Coordinates of C-alpha atoms in Angstrom, one line a residue:
Chain A
X1 CA 84.6 60.3 160.6
X2 CA 86.1 57.2 159.2
X3 CA 88.8 55.9 161.6
X4 CA 89.3 52.7 159.7
X5 CA 91.6 54.0 157.1
X6 CA 95.2 52.9 157.5
X7 CA 97.5 55.2 159.2
X8 CA 100.5 56.3 157.3
X9 CA 104.0 56.0 158.8
X10 CA 105.1 59.4 160.0
X11 CA 101.6 60.8 160.4
X12 CA 101.0 62.5 163.7
X13 CA 97.6 62.4 165.2
X14 CA 95.8 61.5 162.0
X15 CA 92.8 63.6 161.4
X16 CA 90.5 61.9 159.0
X17 CA 87.8 64.1 157.3
X18 CA 85.0 62.7 155.3
X19 CA 84.7 65.9 153.5
X20 CA 83.5 66.6 150.1
X21 CA 86.4 69.0 149.6
X22 CA 89.0 66.3 149.7
X23 CA 86.9 63.9 147.6
X24 CA 86.5 66.5 144.9
X25 CA 90.2 67.3 145.1
X26 CA 91.1 63.7 144.8
X27 CA 88.9 63.3 141.7
X28 CA 90.5 66.5 140.3
X29 CA 94.0 65.1 140.8
X30 CA 92.9 61.8 139.2
X31 CA 91.5 63.6 136.2
X32 CA 94.5 65.9 135.7
X33 CA 96.9 63.0 136.2
X34 CA 95.2 60.5 134.0
X35 CA 93.5 62.5 131.2
X36 CA 96.0 65.0 129.9
X37 CA 99.3 63.7 131.5
X38 CA 98.6 60.0 131.5
X39 CA 97.2 59.9 128.0
X40 CA 100.1 62.0 126.8
X41 CA 102.7 59.6 128.0
X42 CA 100.9 56.2 127.6
X43 CA 98.7 56.8 124.5
X44 CA 100.5 59.6 122.6
X45 CA 104.0 58.7 123.8
X46 CA 104.3 54.9 124.2
X47 CA 101.5 53.9 121.8
X48 CA 101.8 56.4 119.0
X49 CA 105.5 57.5 119.4
X50 CA 104.9 61.1 120.0
X51 CA 107.7 62.9 121.8
X52 CA 107.0 66.2 123.5
X53 CA 109.0 69.2 122.4
X54 CA 110.9 71.1 125.1
X55 CA 107.9 73.5 125.7
X56 CA 105.5 70.6 125.8
X57 CA 107.6 69.0 128.5
X58 CA 107.5 72.0 130.7
X59 CA 103.8 72.4 130.3
X60 CA 103.3 68.7 131.1
X61 CA 105.5 69.1 134.2
X62 CA 103.5 72.1 135.2
X63 CA 100.3 70.0 135.2
X64 CA 102.1 67.3 137.2
X65 CA 103.2 70.0 139.7
X66 CA 99.6 71.1 140.2
X67 CA 98.6 67.6 140.9
X68 CA 101.5 67.3 143.3
X69 CA 100.3 70.4 145.2
X70 CA 96.9 68.6 145.3
X71 CA 98.6 65.7 147.0
X72 CA 100.1 68.1 149.5
X73 CA 96.6 69.5 150.3
X74 CA 95.2 66.0 150.6
X75 CA 97.9 65.1 153.1
X76 CA 98.5 68.4 155.0
X77 CA 95.3 70.4 154.4
X78 CA 94.8 73.6 152.3
X79 CA 97.6 75.6 153.8
X80 CA 98.1 79.0 152.3
X81 CA 101.6 78.2 151.0
X82 CA 100.1 75.3 149.0
X83 CA 97.4 77.4 147.6
X84 CA 100.0 80.0 146.7
X85 CA 102.1 77.5 144.9
X86 CA 99.1 76.1 143.0
X87 CA 98.1 79.6 141.8
X88 CA 101.7 80.5 140.8
X89 CA 102.1 77.2 138.9
X90 CA 98.8 77.6 137.2
X91 CA 99.5 81.2 136.3
X92 CA 102.8 80.2 134.8
X93 CA 101.1 77.3 133.0
X94 CA 98.7 79.7 131.4
X95 CA 101.6 81.8 130.3
X96 CA 103.4 78.8 128.9
X97 CA 100.2 77.9 127.0
X98 CA 99.9 81.4 125.6
X99 CA 103.6 81.4 124.6
X100 CA 103.4 78.1 122.9
X101 CA 100.0 78.6 121.3
X102 CA 101.1 82.0 120.1
X103 CA 103.7 80.4 117.9
X104 CA 101.0 78.7 115.8
X105 CA 97.8 80.5 116.5
X106 CA 98.0 82.6 113.3
X107 CA 98.7 79.8 111.0
X108 CA 96.2 78.6 108.3
X109 CA 93.4 76.3 109.2
X110 CA 94.5 72.9 110.3
X111 CA 98.2 73.8 110.4
X112 CA 100.1 73.4 113.7
X113 CA 102.8 71.5 115.4
X114 CA 102.7 67.8 116.3
X115 CA 99.5 66.0 117.1
X116 CA 95.9 67.1 116.9
X117 CA 93.4 66.0 119.5
X118 CA 89.7 66.6 119.0
X119 CA 90.5 69.3 116.4
X120 CA 93.0 71.2 118.4
X121 CA 96.8 70.7 118.7
X122 CA 98.2 69.6 122.0
X123 CA 99.6 73.0 123.1
X124 CA 96.1 74.5 122.6
X125 CA 94.8 72.0 125.1
X126 CA 97.5 72.9 127.6
X127 CA 96.2 76.5 127.7
X128 CA 92.7 75.3 128.2
X129 CA 93.7 72.7 130.9
X130 CA 95.5 75.3 132.9
X131 CA 92.5 77.6 132.7
X132 CA 90.3 74.7 133.9
X133 CA 92.8 74.2 136.8
X134 CA 92.3 77.8 137.9
X135 CA 88.6 77.5 137.7
X136 CA 88.6 74.2 139.8
X137 CA 91.0 75.7 142.3
X138 CA 88.7 78.7 142.7
X139 CA 85.7 76.4 143.3
X140 CA 87.6 74.3 145.8
X141 CA 88.7 77.4 147.7
X142 CA 85.0 78.3 148.1
X143 CA 84.6 75.0 149.9
X144 CA 87.4 75.5 152.4
X145 CA 86.3 75.9 156.0
X146 CA 88.2 76.8 159.1
X147 CA 88.4 73.2 160.3
X148 CA 90.3 72.2 157.2
X149 CA 93.2 74.4 158.2
X150 CA 94.7 71.7 160.5
X151 CA 98.4 71.4 161.3
X152 CA 98.7 67.6 161.4
X153 CA 98.9 65.3 158.4
X154 CA 95.7 63.6 157.4
X155 CA 95.3 59.9 156.9
X156 CA 94.4 59.3 153.3
X157 CA 91.2 57.6 152.3
X158 CA 90.8 55.1 149.5
X159 CA 90.2 57.5 146.7
X160 CA 92.9 59.8 147.9
X161 CA 95.4 56.9 148.0
X162 CA 94.2 56.0 144.5
X163 CA 95.0 59.5 143.4
X164 CA 98.5 59.2 144.9
X165 CA 99.1 55.8 143.4
X166 CA 98.0 57.0 139.9
X167 CA 100.2 60.0 140.3
X168 CA 103.3 57.9 141.0
X169 CA 102.6 55.5 138.1
X170 CA 102.1 58.4 135.6
X171 CA 105.1 60.3 136.8
X172 CA 107.1 57.0 136.7
X173 CA 106.1 56.6 133.1
X174 CA 107.1 60.1 132.3
X175 CA 110.5 59.5 133.9
X176 CA 110.9 56.6 131.4
X177 CA 109.9 58.8 128.5
X178 CA 112.0 61.7 129.6
X179 CA 115.1 59.5 129.9
X180 CA 114.6 58.1 126.5
X181 CA 113.6 61.4 124.8
X182 CA 115.7 64.0 126.6
X183 CA 118.3 62.1 128.4
X184 CA 120.0 62.7 131.8
X185 CA 121.3 66.2 132.8
X186 CA 122.6 68.3 131.2
X187 CA 120.7 67.1 128.2
X188 CA 117.2 68.7 127.9
X189 CA 114.2 68.6 125.7
X190 CA 114.4 69.6 122.0
X191 CA 112.5 72.0 119.8
X192 CA 111.9 69.4 117.2
X193 CA 112.1 66.1 119.1
X194 CA 112.6 62.7 117.4
X195 CA 109.8 60.2 117.4
X196 CA 109.7 58.2 120.7
X197 CA 111.1 54.7 120.8
X198 CA 112.0 52.3 123.6
X199 CA 115.0 51.3 121.6
X200 CA 118.2 53.1 122.7
X201 CA 119.4 53.1 119.1
X202 CA 116.8 55.7 118.3
X203 CA 117.3 57.9 121.2
X204 CA 118.6 61.4 120.5
X205 CA 119.9 63.5 123.4
X206 CA 120.6 67.1 122.6
X207 CA 122.3 70.1 124.1
X208 CA 121.0 72.4 121.4
X209 CA 118.8 74.4 123.8
X210 CA 121.9 75.5 125.7
X211 CA 123.5 77.1 122.6
X212 CA 124.2 80.8 123.1
X213 CA 121.5 83.0 121.4
X214 CA 120.4 86.5 121.7
X215 CA 117.8 86.9 124.5
X216 CA 114.8 88.9 123.6
X217 CA 111.4 89.7 125.0
X218 CA 109.5 89.7 121.8
X219 CA 111.9 88.1 119.3
X220 CA 111.1 88.8 115.7
X221 CA 108.1 90.9 116.8
X222 CA 110.4 93.5 118.3
X223 CA 110.2 95.7 115.3
X224 CA 110.9 99.4 115.7
X225 CA 108.5 101.8 114.1
X226 CA 110.0 103.6 111.1
X227 CA 111.9 106.7 111.7
X228 CA 113.6 108.9 109.1
X229 CA 115.8 110.8 111.4
X230 CA 118.8 108.5 110.9
X231 CA 118.5 107.9 107.1
X232 CA 121.3 109.0 104.9
X233 CA 120.0 111.1 102.0
X234 CA 123.1 111.4 99.8
X235 CA 122.5 109.4 96.6
X236 CA 126.3 109.1 96.1
X237 CA 126.6 106.5 99.0
X238 CA 123.5 104.5 98.1
X239 CA 123.4 100.9 96.9
X240 CA 123.1 101.8 93.2
X241 CA 126.2 103.2 91.6
X242 CA 126.5 106.0 89.0
X243 CA 122.8 107.0 89.0
X244 CA 121.8 109.8 86.7
X245 CA 120.4 112.7 88.5
X246 CA 117.0 114.3 87.9
X247 CA 116.8 118.0 87.4
X248 CA 115.4 119.9 90.3
X249 CA 113.1 122.6 88.9
X250 CA 111.8 124.2 92.1
X251 CA 112.1 123.9 95.8
X252 CA 109.9 125.9 98.2
X253 CA 108.1 125.6 101.5
X254 CA 104.4 124.5 101.4
X255 CA 102.1 127.4 102.3
X256 CA 99.4 125.1 103.6
X257 CA 98.2 125.1 107.2
X258 CA 98.5 121.5 108.3
X259 CA 98.2 119.7 111.6
X260 CA 101.6 118.2 111.3
X261 CA 104.4 117.2 108.9
X262 CA 103.4 115.9 105.5
X263 CA 103.5 112.1 105.3
X264 CA 102.5 111.5 101.7
X265 CA 101.2 113.1 98.5
X266 CA 99.1 112.1 95.5
X267 CA 97.7 113.8 92.5
X268 CA 94.4 113.3 90.6
X269 CA 94.4 114.5 87.0
X270 CA 90.6 114.3 86.7
X271 CA 89.9 116.8 89.4
X272 CA 93.3 118.6 89.3
X273 CA 93.7 118.1 93.1
X274 CA 96.5 117.0 95.3
X275 CA 95.9 114.7 98.2
X276 CA 98.2 115.3 101.2
X277 CA 98.3 113.5 104.5
X278 CA 99.8 114.1 107.9
X279 CA 100.0 111.6 110.7
X280 CA 96.2 112.0 111.2
X281 CA 95.1 114.5 108.6
X282 CA 93.8 114.1 105.1
X283 CA 93.9 117.2 102.9
X284 CA 92.6 117.8 99.4
X285 CA 94.2 120.8 97.9
X286 CA 94.1 122.7 94.6
X287 CA 96.4 121.7 91.7
X288 CA 99.1 124.1 92.9
X289 CA 99.3 123.0 96.5
X290 CA 98.4 126.5 97.5
X291 CA 94.9 126.1 99.0
X292 CA 93.2 123.4 101.1
X293 CA 89.9 122.5 99.4
X294 CA 88.7 120.3 102.3
X295 CA 90.3 118.3 105.0
X296 CA 89.6 116.1 108.0
X297 CA 91.4 114.7 110.9
X298 CA 90.9 111.0 111.4
X299 CA 90.5 109.5 114.8
X300 CA 93.2 106.9 114.3
X301 CA 92.3 104.9 117.3
X302 CA 88.6 104.4 116.7
X303 CA 87.9 100.8 115.8
X304 CA 90.8 99.7 113.6
X305 CA 94.0 101.3 114.8
X306 CA 95.3 103.1 111.7
X307 CA 98.2 104.5 113.6
X308 CA 100.3 107.0 111.8
X309 CA 99.2 107.7 108.3
X310 CA 102.1 107.1 105.9
X311 CA 100.7 106.5 102.5
X312 CA 97.8 107.9 100.5
X313 CA 96.2 107.7 97.0
X314 CA 93.2 108.6 95.0
X315 CA 91.0 105.6 94.3
X316 CA 88.2 105.1 91.9
X317 CA 85.0 107.1 92.0
X318 CA 86.4 110.0 94.0
X319 CA 87.4 108.0 97.0
X320 CA 90.7 108.4 98.7
X321 CA 92.7 105.9 100.8
X322 CA 95.0 106.7 103.7
X323 CA 97.2 103.9 104.8
X324 CA 99.0 103.7 108.2
X325 CA 102.5 102.5 108.7
X326 CA 100.9 99.3 110.1
X327 CA 99.1 98.7 106.8
X328 CA 95.7 99.5 108.3
X329 CA 93.7 101.8 106.1
X330 CA 90.8 104.1 106.0
X331 CA 88.8 104.9 102.8
X332 CA 87.1 108.3 102.6
X333 CA 84.8 110.0 100.1
X334 CA 84.3 113.7 99.9
X335 CA 80.8 114.7 100.6
X336 CA 79.5 118.3 100.9
X337 CA 76.4 117.0 102.7
X338 CA 78.2 114.8 105.2
X339 CA 76.7 114.8 108.7
X340 CA 79.0 116.1 111.3
X341 CA 77.0 114.2 114.0
X342 CA 77.1 110.9 112.2
X343 CA 80.8 111.3 111.5
X344 CA 81.7 112.2 115.1
X345 CA 83.0 108.7 115.7
X346 CA 85.3 108.8 112.7
X347 CA 86.9 112.3 112.7
X348 CA 88.4 114.6 115.2
X349 CA 87.9 117.8 113.1
X350 CA 86.0 118.9 110.0
X351 CA 83.5 116.1 110.3
X352 CA 81.2 117.3 107.6
X353 CA 83.5 117.2 104.6
X354 CA 84.1 113.5 104.2
X355 CA 82.3 110.2 104.8
X356 CA 84.3 107.2 105.9
X357 CA 83.6 104.3 103.5
X358 CA 85.6 101.6 105.2
X359 CA 88.4 101.0 107.6
X360 CA 90.3 97.7 107.8
X361 CA 93.8 96.2 107.5
X362 CA 95.9 94.9 104.6
X363 CA 97.2 91.5 105.3
X364 CA 100.6 90.5 103.8
X365 CA 102.8 87.5 103.6
X366 CA 106.3 88.5 102.5
X367 CA 105.8 92.0 103.8
X368 CA 104.6 90.7 107.2
X369 CA 106.4 92.2 110.2
X370 CA 107.6 95.1 108.0
X371 CA 106.1 98.6 108.1
X372 CA 105.2 100.6 105.0
X373 CA 105.5 104.3 104.3
X374 CA 103.9 104.6 100.9
X375 CA 100.8 103.8 99.0
X376 CA 99.8 104.1 95.3
X377 CA 96.8 103.2 93.2
X378 CA 96.9 101.8 89.7
X379 CA 93.5 102.4 88.0
X380 CA 94.4 100.2 85.1
X381 CA 94.8 97.1 87.3
X382 CA 92.4 98.5 89.9
X383 CA 94.9 97.8 92.6
X384 CA 96.6 99.5 95.6
X385 CA 100.3 99.1 96.0
X386 CA 102.5 99.4 99.1
X387 CA 106.2 99.1 99.5
X388 CA 108.0 98.0 102.7
X389 CA 110.7 99.8 104.6
X390 CA 113.6 98.1 106.4
X391 CA 113.6 97.9 110.1
X392 CA 115.9 96.9 113.0
X393 CA 115.4 93.1 112.3
X394 CA 114.6 92.7 108.6
X395 CA 115.8 94.6 105.6
X396 CA 113.6 93.8 102.6
X397 CA 112.0 95.8 99.9
X398 CA 108.7 94.1 99.1
X399 CA 106.1 95.4 96.7
X400 CA 102.6 94.3 97.7
X401 CA 99.5 94.6 95.4
X402 CA 96.0 94.5 96.8
X403 CA 93.0 94.1 94.6
X404 CA 90.7 97.1 95.0
X405 CA 87.6 95.0 94.8
X406 CA 88.3 93.1 98.0
X407 CA 91.4 94.9 99.2
X408 CA 93.1 91.6 99.6
X409 CA 96.7 90.7 98.9
X410 CA 97.0 89.6 95.2
X411 CA 100.8 89.7 94.6
X412 CA 104.1 90.3 96.4
X413 CA 107.6 90.4 95.2
X414 CA 111.1 91.8 95.7
X415 CA 111.8 93.5 92.4
X416 CA 115.3 92.6 91.0
X417 CA 117.2 94.9 88.7
X418 CA 116.3 94.4 85.1
X419 CA 119.4 93.0 83.2
X420 CA 118.7 95.4 80.4
X421 CA 118.5 98.4 82.7
X422 CA 122.3 98.8 83.0
X423 CA 121.9 99.4 86.7
X424 CA 124.6 98.2 89.0
X425 CA 124.7 97.5 92.8
X426 CA 127.7 98.3 94.8
X427 CA 129.7 95.5 96.4
X428 CA 127.6 93.9 99.2
X429 CA 124.8 96.3 98.6
X430 CA 121.1 95.6 98.0
X431 CA 117.9 97.4 97.1
X432 CA 116.6 96.3 100.5
X433 CA 118.6 99.2 102.0
X434 CA 116.2 101.7 100.5
X435 CA 113.5 103.3 102.6
X436 CA 110.6 103.9 100.2
X437 CA 108.5 106.7 101.6
X438 CA 106.6 107.7 98.4
X439 CA 105.1 105.8 95.5
X440 CA 103.0 106.7 92.5
X441 CA 101.9 104.7 89.4
X442 CA 102.0 106.0 85.8
X443 CA 102.2 104.3 82.5
X444 CA 102.2 100.8 84.1
X445 CA 105.2 101.8 86.2
X446 CA 105.5 102.2 89.9
X447 CA 107.7 105.1 90.8
X448 CA 109.1 104.6 94.3
X449 CA 111.0 107.3 96.1
X450 CA 113.5 106.3 98.8
X451 CA 114.2 108.7 101.6
X452 CA 117.5 106.8 102.1
X453 CA 120.0 107.8 99.4
X454 CA 117.5 110.1 97.6
X455 CA 116.8 107.4 95.0
X456 CA 113.9 107.1 92.6
X457 CA 113.3 103.6 91.4
X458 CA 111.1 102.9 88.4
X459 CA 109.5 99.4 88.7
X460 CA 107.8 98.0 85.7
X461 CA 104.5 96.5 87.0
X462 CA 104.4 93.9 84.2
X463 CA 108.0 92.8 84.4
X464 CA 108.1 93.2 88.2
X465 CA 111.7 94.5 87.8
X466 CA 113.5 97.7 88.4
X467 CA 113.9 99.2 84.9
X468 CA 115.4 102.6 85.9
X469 CA 116.7 104.5 88.8
X470 CA 117.7 108.1 89.3
X471 CA 119.3 110.2 92.0
X472 CA 117.4 113.2 93.3
X473 CA 120.0 115.5 94.9
X474 CA 119.3 117.7 97.8
X475 CA 116.3 115.8 99.4
X476 CA 116.1 115.7 103.1
X477 CA 113.6 113.1 104.6
X478 CA 111.2 113.1 101.7
X479 CA 107.9 111.5 102.6
X480 CA 105.7 111.6 99.5
X481 CA 105.7 111.8 95.8
X482 CA 103.0 112.5 93.2
X483 CA 103.2 112.7 89.4
X484 CA 101.6 115.7 87.6
X485 CA 102.2 115.8 83.9
X486 CA 106.0 115.8 83.3
X487 CA 106.9 116.6 86.8
X488 CA 107.4 114.8 90.1
X489 CA 106.1 116.6 93.2
X490 CA 107.9 115.6 96.4
X491 CA 107.1 116.7 99.9
X492 CA 109.3 116.2 102.9
X493 CA 108.9 116.0 106.6
X494 CA 110.0 119.7 107.0
X495 CA 107.1 120.8 104.8
X496 CA 109.2 121.6 101.7
X497 CA 108.0 121.0 98.2
X498 CA 110.5 119.9 95.6
X499 CA 109.5 119.7 91.9
X500 CA 111.8 117.7 89.6
X501 CA 111.5 116.7 86.0
X502 CA 110.0 113.3 85.5
X503 CA 112.6 110.9 84.2
X504 CA 112.3 109.9 80.6
X505 CA 110.4 106.7 79.9
X506 CA 112.8 103.7 80.1
X507 CA 113.8 102.3 76.7
X508 CA 112.8 99.0 78.2
X509 CA 109.1 98.4 77.9
X510 CA 107.3 95.5 79.6
X511 CA 107.1 92.4 77.6
X512 CA 103.7 92.1 79.1
X513 CA 102.8 95.7 78.1
X514 CA 99.1 96.1 78.9
X515 CA 96.6 98.0 76.9
X516 CA 95.9 100.1 80.0
X517 CA 99.5 101.2 80.0
X518 CA 98.8 104.9 79.5
X519 CA 95.5 105.1 81.2
X520 CA 97.1 105.7 84.6
X521 CA 99.2 108.6 83.6
X522 CA 99.1 111.4 86.2
X523 CA 97.3 109.3 88.8
X524 CA 98.5 107.8 92.0
Chain B
X1 CA 116.9 68.1 132.6
X2 CA 113.2 67.1 132.4
X3 CA 114.3 63.7 133.5
X4 CA 115.9 65.2 136.6
X5 CA 112.9 67.3 137.4
X6 CA 110.5 64.3 137.1
X7 CA 112.7 62.3 139.5
X8 CA 112.5 65.2 142.0
X9 CA 108.7 65.3 141.6
X10 CA 108.5 61.5 142.1
X11 CA 110.6 61.8 145.2
X12 CA 108.5 64.6 146.5
X13 CA 105.3 62.7 145.9
X14 CA 106.8 59.7 147.7
X15 CA 107.6 61.8 150.7
X16 CA 104.1 63.3 150.8
X17 CA 102.4 59.9 150.5
X18 CA 104.8 57.7 152.5
X19 CA 106.8 60.1 154.7
X20 CA 104.5 62.9 155.7
X21 CA 106.8 63.8 158.6
X22 CA 109.2 65.2 156.0
X23 CA 106.7 67.8 154.9
X24 CA 109.3 70.6 155.0
X25 CA 111.7 68.7 152.8
X26 CA 108.9 67.8 150.4
X27 CA 107.8 71.4 150.1
X28 CA 111.3 72.5 149.4
X29 CA 111.6 69.9 146.6
X30 CA 108.3 71.2 145.2
X31 CA 109.6 74.7 145.1
X32 CA 112.9 73.5 143.5
X33 CA 110.9 71.6 140.8
X34 CA 108.8 74.6 140.1
X35 CA 111.8 76.9 139.7
X36 CA 113.5 74.3 137.5
X37 CA 110.4 74.2 135.3
X38 CA 110.3 77.9 135.0
X39 CA 114.0 78.1 134.3
X40 CA 113.9 75.4 131.6
X41 CA 110.9 76.9 129.8
X42 CA 112.6 80.3 129.9
X43 CA 115.8 78.8 128.5
X44 CA 113.8 77.2 125.7
X45 CA 112.0 80.5 124.8
X46 CA 114.7 83.0 125.5
X47 CA 114.8 84.2 121.9
X48 CA 111.3 85.5 122.4
X49 CA 110.3 85.3 126.1
X50 CA 106.8 86.8 125.5
X51 CA 104.1 85.1 123.4
X52 CA 105.0 85.7 119.7
X53 CA 101.8 87.5 118.8
X54 CA 100.7 91.0 117.9
X55 CA 100.4 93.3 120.9

């Protein structure tokens, strides 16, 4: 043992250990103090003018606290309470890194907040550094022996004193930067801090973080799944006033044996079949909805989580698509020779009637963080359409179009009312209040049925405007709509089928009327 | 508030390095600094306490 090191005032019976444990720990403190924290304050801060945001400050302070615990261990030995503090601080640091990185992790390539270092933004490095701290702490704990658990303060050796000195210098510099950037209490760090300056004229001290706001666990991600129980179905109280009603021709219960409530409906003129879905089931029926021709029950949790199926449509070449509320989808193709064994992984029942072609997710931009309850296919443009439903945080009606070839977002918009349509919104009302649960395409127009206020919107796909709207009286929680000839077939959550007359073609035709305008008639 | 916390940390480190006989006080300051860090981060992120990603 080296007894030549200087004793420290206040140290009792100094116990000096030339132990690799303390040498490694001192080096680790030096690294953590100088590389991330020291460079952040001297290079990024003082030299380049970078000011940490409020979250960066706390992450930086967390690293400083881990170094500080290291100094405790150098001086007093690896007592359990110090190890406990180090683990707690590092765990909180990882959480802070996840919280901060989570804000930006899904942005496009190269995008982020503040400065980039070696191809990653600073908050990303914080997550990595805390992870490294945990790894290093684990390795150091493996080196702890019984004789390290002393009770008296140690006398620090050269490299340990160097670690302590570096710590004081770096923390002192951070105190200077914190005073300039955040100010004395009660001022605190800012979400969007001003560039660092040594000149007081450029200092901005803020209390904005103390402003009262709603506390939430998940913030804008706390979106409730859609539920039709509370929707009001009376068209008379809807956002659109004086809607002409459609004539109800027939209303009767479905005679089909299903594994749950219907969630959507589609019709295919070429095969004269209906396509009906439940939360997990896909059913092909005859043209009168009297007999199931084939069905299957999808395993919604296998691979991509499709969740609750909410929309469906016939696609090209006999394929069908079932879309979950979460915009995940599965594409199936009927096959009389399907292998039940091969399809075991995809289907829970009737595994020899369909093949699964693909399963993935629609990605949206405007419709992000909004669920959908409908899907439609337009063969003319070879595109799948979905329409959003409002939720507890956001009320927006967004039409999304996905190219069938790559099933990638191609267009999104909130359709306004066509000025020539004569439609009028009530005072302080908006189409965003509608809860579209069914959609179908015909003649270049997207027919969307809202369970809220029993309203049928006709959206011209060329104009991207609502060109007509009608009330459908007597509907209760409708979940799907299909177009067959001159009639609309509507199913609801209670298993009722309502047939109404298809509205007359709007006098207003798309200025961009496409040659394929009539090709999609009767399809969905 | 970050300024205050860093001053506390500096004081704690000074006690550890130069006044090891005040270990109990130093440890209490360490705990206070840690709690202050957790509190300030929570204040800053209270509109969405959990990481804002898909769960």
